XYZ file of C-alpha atoms in Angstrom:
315
model
C -0.481 0.299 0.053
C 1.575 3.506 -1.229
C 1.827 5.763 1.731
C 0.084 9.330 1.189
C 2.721 12.076 0.732
C 3.141 16.177 0.465
C -0.628 18.028 0.709
C -2.436 14.387 1.212
C -0.495 13.453 4.166
C -1.242 17.149 5.734
C -4.909 16.577 4.912
C -5.350 13.177 5.991
C -3.251 14.017 9.108
C -5.841 17.530 9.989
C -8.223 14.987 9.926
C -7.264 12.388 12.132
C -6.469 15.391 14.775
C -9.774 16.374 14.384
C -11.259 13.150 15.126
C -9.297 13.157 17.973
C -10.693 16.303 19.280
C -13.971 14.848 18.352
C -13.796 12.694 20.972
C -13.645 15.270 23.786
C -15.726 17.765 22.235
C -19.514 17.661 21.116
C -20.331 20.507 18.465
C -23.142 22.635 18.357
C -24.772 21.652 15.422
C -27.105 23.591 14.250
C -29.268 24.851 10.860
C -29.044 28.369 10.014
C -28.497 31.434 10.753
C -31.364 33.332 12.978
C -31.330 36.571 11.297
C -34.328 38.039 13.778
C -34.766 37.720 17.456
C -34.966 39.810 20.304
C -32.013 42.004 21.060
C -34.057 42.727 24.883
C -32.126 41.201 27.652
C -35.810 40.086 28.770
C -36.173 37.708 25.988
C -33.426 36.458 25.944
C -32.019 35.905 29.716
C -33.951 33.445 31.969
C -32.946 30.173 33.944
C -34.738 26.860 31.757
C -34.917 23.193 32.770
C -31.639 21.993 31.290
C -29.909 19.869 33.854
C -27.147 17.609 33.288
C -27.577 13.847 33.848
C -25.202 10.780 34.071
C -27.371 8.541 31.968
C -27.104 10.655 29.111
C -23.671 11.821 29.563
C -22.728 7.977 29.288
C -24.263 7.502 26.096
C -22.020 10.814 24.715
C -19.134 8.389 25.538
C -20.259 5.229 23.759
C -20.522 7.357 19.835
C -18.384 5.363 17.315
C -15.360 6.631 16.187
C -17.758 7.285 12.673
C -19.678 8.899 15.315
C -17.161 11.347 16.362
C -14.965 11.950 13.049
C -18.494 13.237 11.790
C -18.721 15.699 14.902
C -14.989 16.339 14.432
C -15.135 17.650 10.515
C -18.361 19.034 11.097
C -17.477 21.704 14.135
C -13.775 21.815 11.956
C -15.988 23.178 8.625
C -19.158 24.906 9.949
C -18.475 25.362 14.223
C -16.181 28.470 13.696
C -19.095 30.105 11.593
C -22.028 28.507 14.222
C -20.296 30.198 17.514
C -19.717 33.067 15.898
C -23.583 33.604 14.395
C -25.387 31.366 17.104
C -23.287 30.985 20.578
C -24.569 29.070 22.995
C -26.829 31.320 25.230
C -27.806 29.190 28.041
C -26.027 29.780 31.406
C -22.661 27.581 32.416
C -24.983 25.457 34.981
C -27.025 24.813 32.508
C -25.385 23.654 29.561
C -25.941 19.863 29.730
C -29.242 17.215 29.185
C -31.965 17.844 28.873
C -35.083 17.265 31.462
C -38.091 16.723 30.366
C -39.434 15.915 33.556
C -39.152 20.067 34.921
C -40.135 21.103 31.576
C -43.247 23.324 31.199
C -44.245 21.688 27.170
C -46.632 19.335 26.547
C -44.073 16.688 25.066
C -47.557 15.525 22.401
C -49.414 14.322 25.862
C -52.595 15.570 24.347
C -55.714 14.634 26.050
C -56.491 11.612 24.616
C -59.905 12.762 22.908
C -57.883 14.954 20.603
C -55.446 14.650 18.513
C -53.006 15.534 15.907
C -53.191 19.457 15.859
C -56.407 20.236 17.966
C -53.975 18.471 20.906
C -51.525 20.554 19.908
C -53.491 23.815 20.745
C -55.360 21.984 23.237
C -51.936 21.612 25.089
C -50.562 24.529 24.364
C -53.618 26.322 26.396
C -53.603 24.075 29.030
C -50.011 24.265 29.456
C -50.065 28.110 29.545
C -52.665 28.588 31.872
C -50.999 25.851 34.136
C -47.626 28.148 33.837
C -49.613 30.990 34.644
C -51.136 29.658 37.764
C -54.573 30.106 36.271
C -57.012 27.859 34.151
C -57.053 27.074 30.882
C -59.807 29.555 28.654
C -60.887 28.630 25.207
C -60.698 31.095 22.455
C -63.803 31.217 20.557
C -65.950 33.558 18.415
C -64.922 35.045 15.051
C -63.176 38.310 14.290
C -64.520 40.392 11.693
C -62.730 40.564 8.370
C -61.529 43.997 7.453
C -61.400 42.772 3.879
C -65.215 42.052 2.950
C -65.998 42.558 0.275
C -68.728 45.642 -0.368
C -71.572 43.915 -2.447
C -71.085 46.450 -5.202
C -67.867 44.781 -6.056
C -69.373 40.719 -6.237
C -71.724 42.180 -8.669
C -71.331 41.097 -12.792
C -71.279 44.805 -13.846
C -71.584 44.660 -17.943
C -68.942 43.793 -19.938
C -68.373 46.904 -21.911
C -68.653 48.930 -18.906
C -65.135 51.141 -18.349
C -65.720 50.607 -15.024
C -65.044 46.232 -15.822
C -61.171 46.223 -15.097
C -61.284 48.184 -12.384
C -64.043 46.039 -10.672
C -62.688 42.391 -11.710
C -59.216 44.123 -10.271
C -60.719 44.860 -6.971
C -62.600 41.237 -6.891
C -59.451 39.595 -7.253
C -57.850 41.757 -4.245
C -61.725 41.211 -1.892
C -60.660 37.123 -3.394
C -57.605 37.127 -2.274
C -58.062 38.834 1.386
C -60.945 36.664 1.994
C -58.958 33.610 2.338
C -57.518 34.844 5.547
C -60.189 32.958 8.102
C -61.801 34.651 10.987
C -62.279 32.359 14.333
C -59.895 33.896 16.032
C -57.938 30.281 17.417
C -57.129 30.336 13.101
C -55.995 33.425 12.237
C -53.854 34.454 15.471
C -51.391 32.945 18.006
C -52.034 33.078 20.967
C -48.215 32.459 22.391
C -44.991 30.859 21.159
C -46.041 28.147 23.047
C -48.925 27.517 20.564
C -46.613 28.074 17.896
C -43.958 25.203 19.616
C -46.968 22.458 20.286
C -48.093 22.903 16.663
C -44.964 22.732 15.227
C -44.367 18.978 17.577
C -47.617 18.190 16.041
C -46.109 18.126 12.710
C -42.700 17.216 13.496
C -42.351 15.455 16.429
C -39.748 17.438 18.187
C -39.608 21.459 19.375
C -37.696 22.710 16.399
C -36.150 25.969 16.307
C -38.294 28.289 14.342
C -37.078 31.569 12.698
C -38.424 34.207 10.534
C -35.695 34.603 8.056
C -35.391 37.862 5.209
C -33.084 38.972 2.850
C -32.847 41.777 0.313
C -31.886 39.814 -3.187
C -33.721 42.105 -5.077
C -33.743 45.230 -3.030
C -35.389 46.073 -0.013
C -38.688 47.792 -1.643
C -39.135 43.625 -2.615
C -37.512 42.160 0.573
C -38.104 38.332 0.537
C -39.136 37.098 3.776
C -38.963 33.126 4.959
C -41.047 31.185 8.764
C -38.273 28.823 8.922
C -37.947 25.203 10.459
C -34.345 24.295 11.208
C -33.076 21.160 12.587
C -31.803 22.047 15.581
C -34.395 21.183 18.565
C -35.539 21.786 22.132
C -33.906 18.651 23.806
C -30.294 17.683 22.155
C -27.576 18.311 23.894
C -25.560 21.233 22.320
C -29.039 23.062 21.148
C -28.216 27.010 22.198
C -30.912 27.549 24.446
C -33.303 26.722 27.525
C -36.569 26.570 27.103
C -37.564 29.759 28.806
C -35.125 31.311 26.204
C -36.430 29.059 23.578
C -40.253 30.225 23.928
C -39.462 33.849 24.389
C -38.232 33.730 20.518
C -41.123 32.063 19.497
C -42.990 34.781 21.860
C -40.995 37.272 19.446
C -41.641 35.205 16.280
C -45.570 35.179 17.013
C -45.396 38.917 17.629
C -43.989 39.556 14.071
C -46.089 36.999 12.470
C -49.237 38.511 14.512
C -48.657 41.801 13.091
C -48.223 40.918 9.519
C -52.109 39.284 9.543
C -49.520 36.018 8.681
C -50.357 33.543 11.686
C -53.517 32.083 9.943
C -50.645 31.825 6.719
C -48.116 29.639 8.854
C -50.542 27.597 11.188
C -52.436 26.405 7.945
C -49.024 25.641 6.690
C -48.351 23.823 10.500
C -51.440 22.101 10.535
C -50.551 20.237 7.119
C -49.208 16.821 7.021
C -45.466 17.275 6.522
C -44.710 17.197 2.596
C -41.568 17.543 0.163
C -41.813 20.554 -2.178
C -39.950 22.300 -4.126
C -36.692 20.592 -3.516
C -36.696 20.656 0.315
C -37.361 17.617 2.808
C -40.508 16.680 4.484
C -38.811 17.080 7.738
C -36.407 19.630 8.546
C -32.698 18.315 8.767
C -29.189 19.349 10.190
C -28.347 20.921 7.369
C -31.519 21.550 5.581
C -34.168 23.582 6.809
C -37.329 23.161 5.767
C -39.111 27.343 4.413
C -42.655 28.696 4.068
C -42.244 31.911 1.986
C -44.219 34.287 3.814
C -43.978 36.341 0.195
C -46.267 33.925 -1.493
C -48.998 34.375 1.019
C -51.901 35.905 -0.605
C -52.065 38.872 1.493
C -48.346 39.556 1.808
C -48.752 42.168 -1.092
C -51.144 44.210 0.673
C -48.789 44.144 3.689
C -47.708 47.435 4.445
C -43.862 47.798 3.990
C -43.880 50.158 7.045
C -44.834 46.771 8.968
C -42.212 44.520 7.885
C -39.403 47.679 8.476
C -40.387 48.165 11.990
C -39.825 44.797 12.769
C -36.406 44.757 11.170
C -35.043 48.028 12.577
C -35.161 46.205 15.649
C -33.195 43.244 14.442
C -30.747 46.142 13.341
C-alpha cells in the first residue's frame, strides 16, 4: 500500500487530529442563521429546565469512532461560523442534558380525546394556563374581517362598462383577502407556546423556528420566510434553554400577528409534512424547511412599514 505524501498526507493528518479532538468535544450542530430575534435581555435571558444527567452523559461516551469523526469534521468546517452566529445562550450551569421532567411543554401528552393539531392547541392552552397559575380559557368566536368585499364589488357589471377592469381588479383583491379566516384560534397565535406545540404536532420535535429575511432584489422587494431548522429543544447542544426558546417564539409570534400572517403559518403547520420545491418533508441538520411568506395571498397588501418596523429592531 502506497502511503500518502505531500498535501494528501497533510490533509489526512488534519482529519486524524480533528477526529481525536472530536472524541472529547461535542460540536454545536445548528442549521441556519437566526436572522430575526429579540435584542432585549428580557426576551433572551432566563433559567430553563436543562439539567445534566449521568445517563445521557454516558451515552455521549458510547459514540463510535465514525460518529466522533463526523462530529469533528462538522465542527472543523461549520463550527467556527456557527459559534459566531449562534453562540450558546444558556447559562454555564445549564449547558448539559435536557430534563423533560422539568419541562413546561407537553411533549405530545395531549388529551386522549384529541389528536394532532387539535390536541396540540389544547395542550398549548392548558400548559400556558398551568404555567401562569390559572385555568385554561378557550378563545372562541370570530373576528370581523377587515377585508370583507362591499356588495357592489361582487356584482357582475356589463362587460362593456368602462369600470369593468377596475371592478375585476378589486374583486381579485377581495378574493385574496377573504382567504384570511375569521375564527380567532385560526387567525392568530395565542403565544410562542402554541407555535411550539403545533411544530411538535407536525414534526414530533420542538424545532428551532425563526423568521429569515434577505434583500436580493432590493429592500422594496424584501424576501421573508418562516424557517423550521433541524436543531431542536432537548438536544444536548441546543443553544437555548426552554425559557429562552419560548421567549424567541413569542417574538416570532409577535411578528406574524402584526403582519396578519399567523393564519398562513398556522395553516402550513396544520398540513401533513410533505416534500416540496426540492426541500425535505422534515428539517434536517443541514437543510431547513422554508415557508415563503411572500407567497401568502395577502402579503402583497401588507404595509411595508410594518415589516421595516421589526427589521429595524433587529439592526
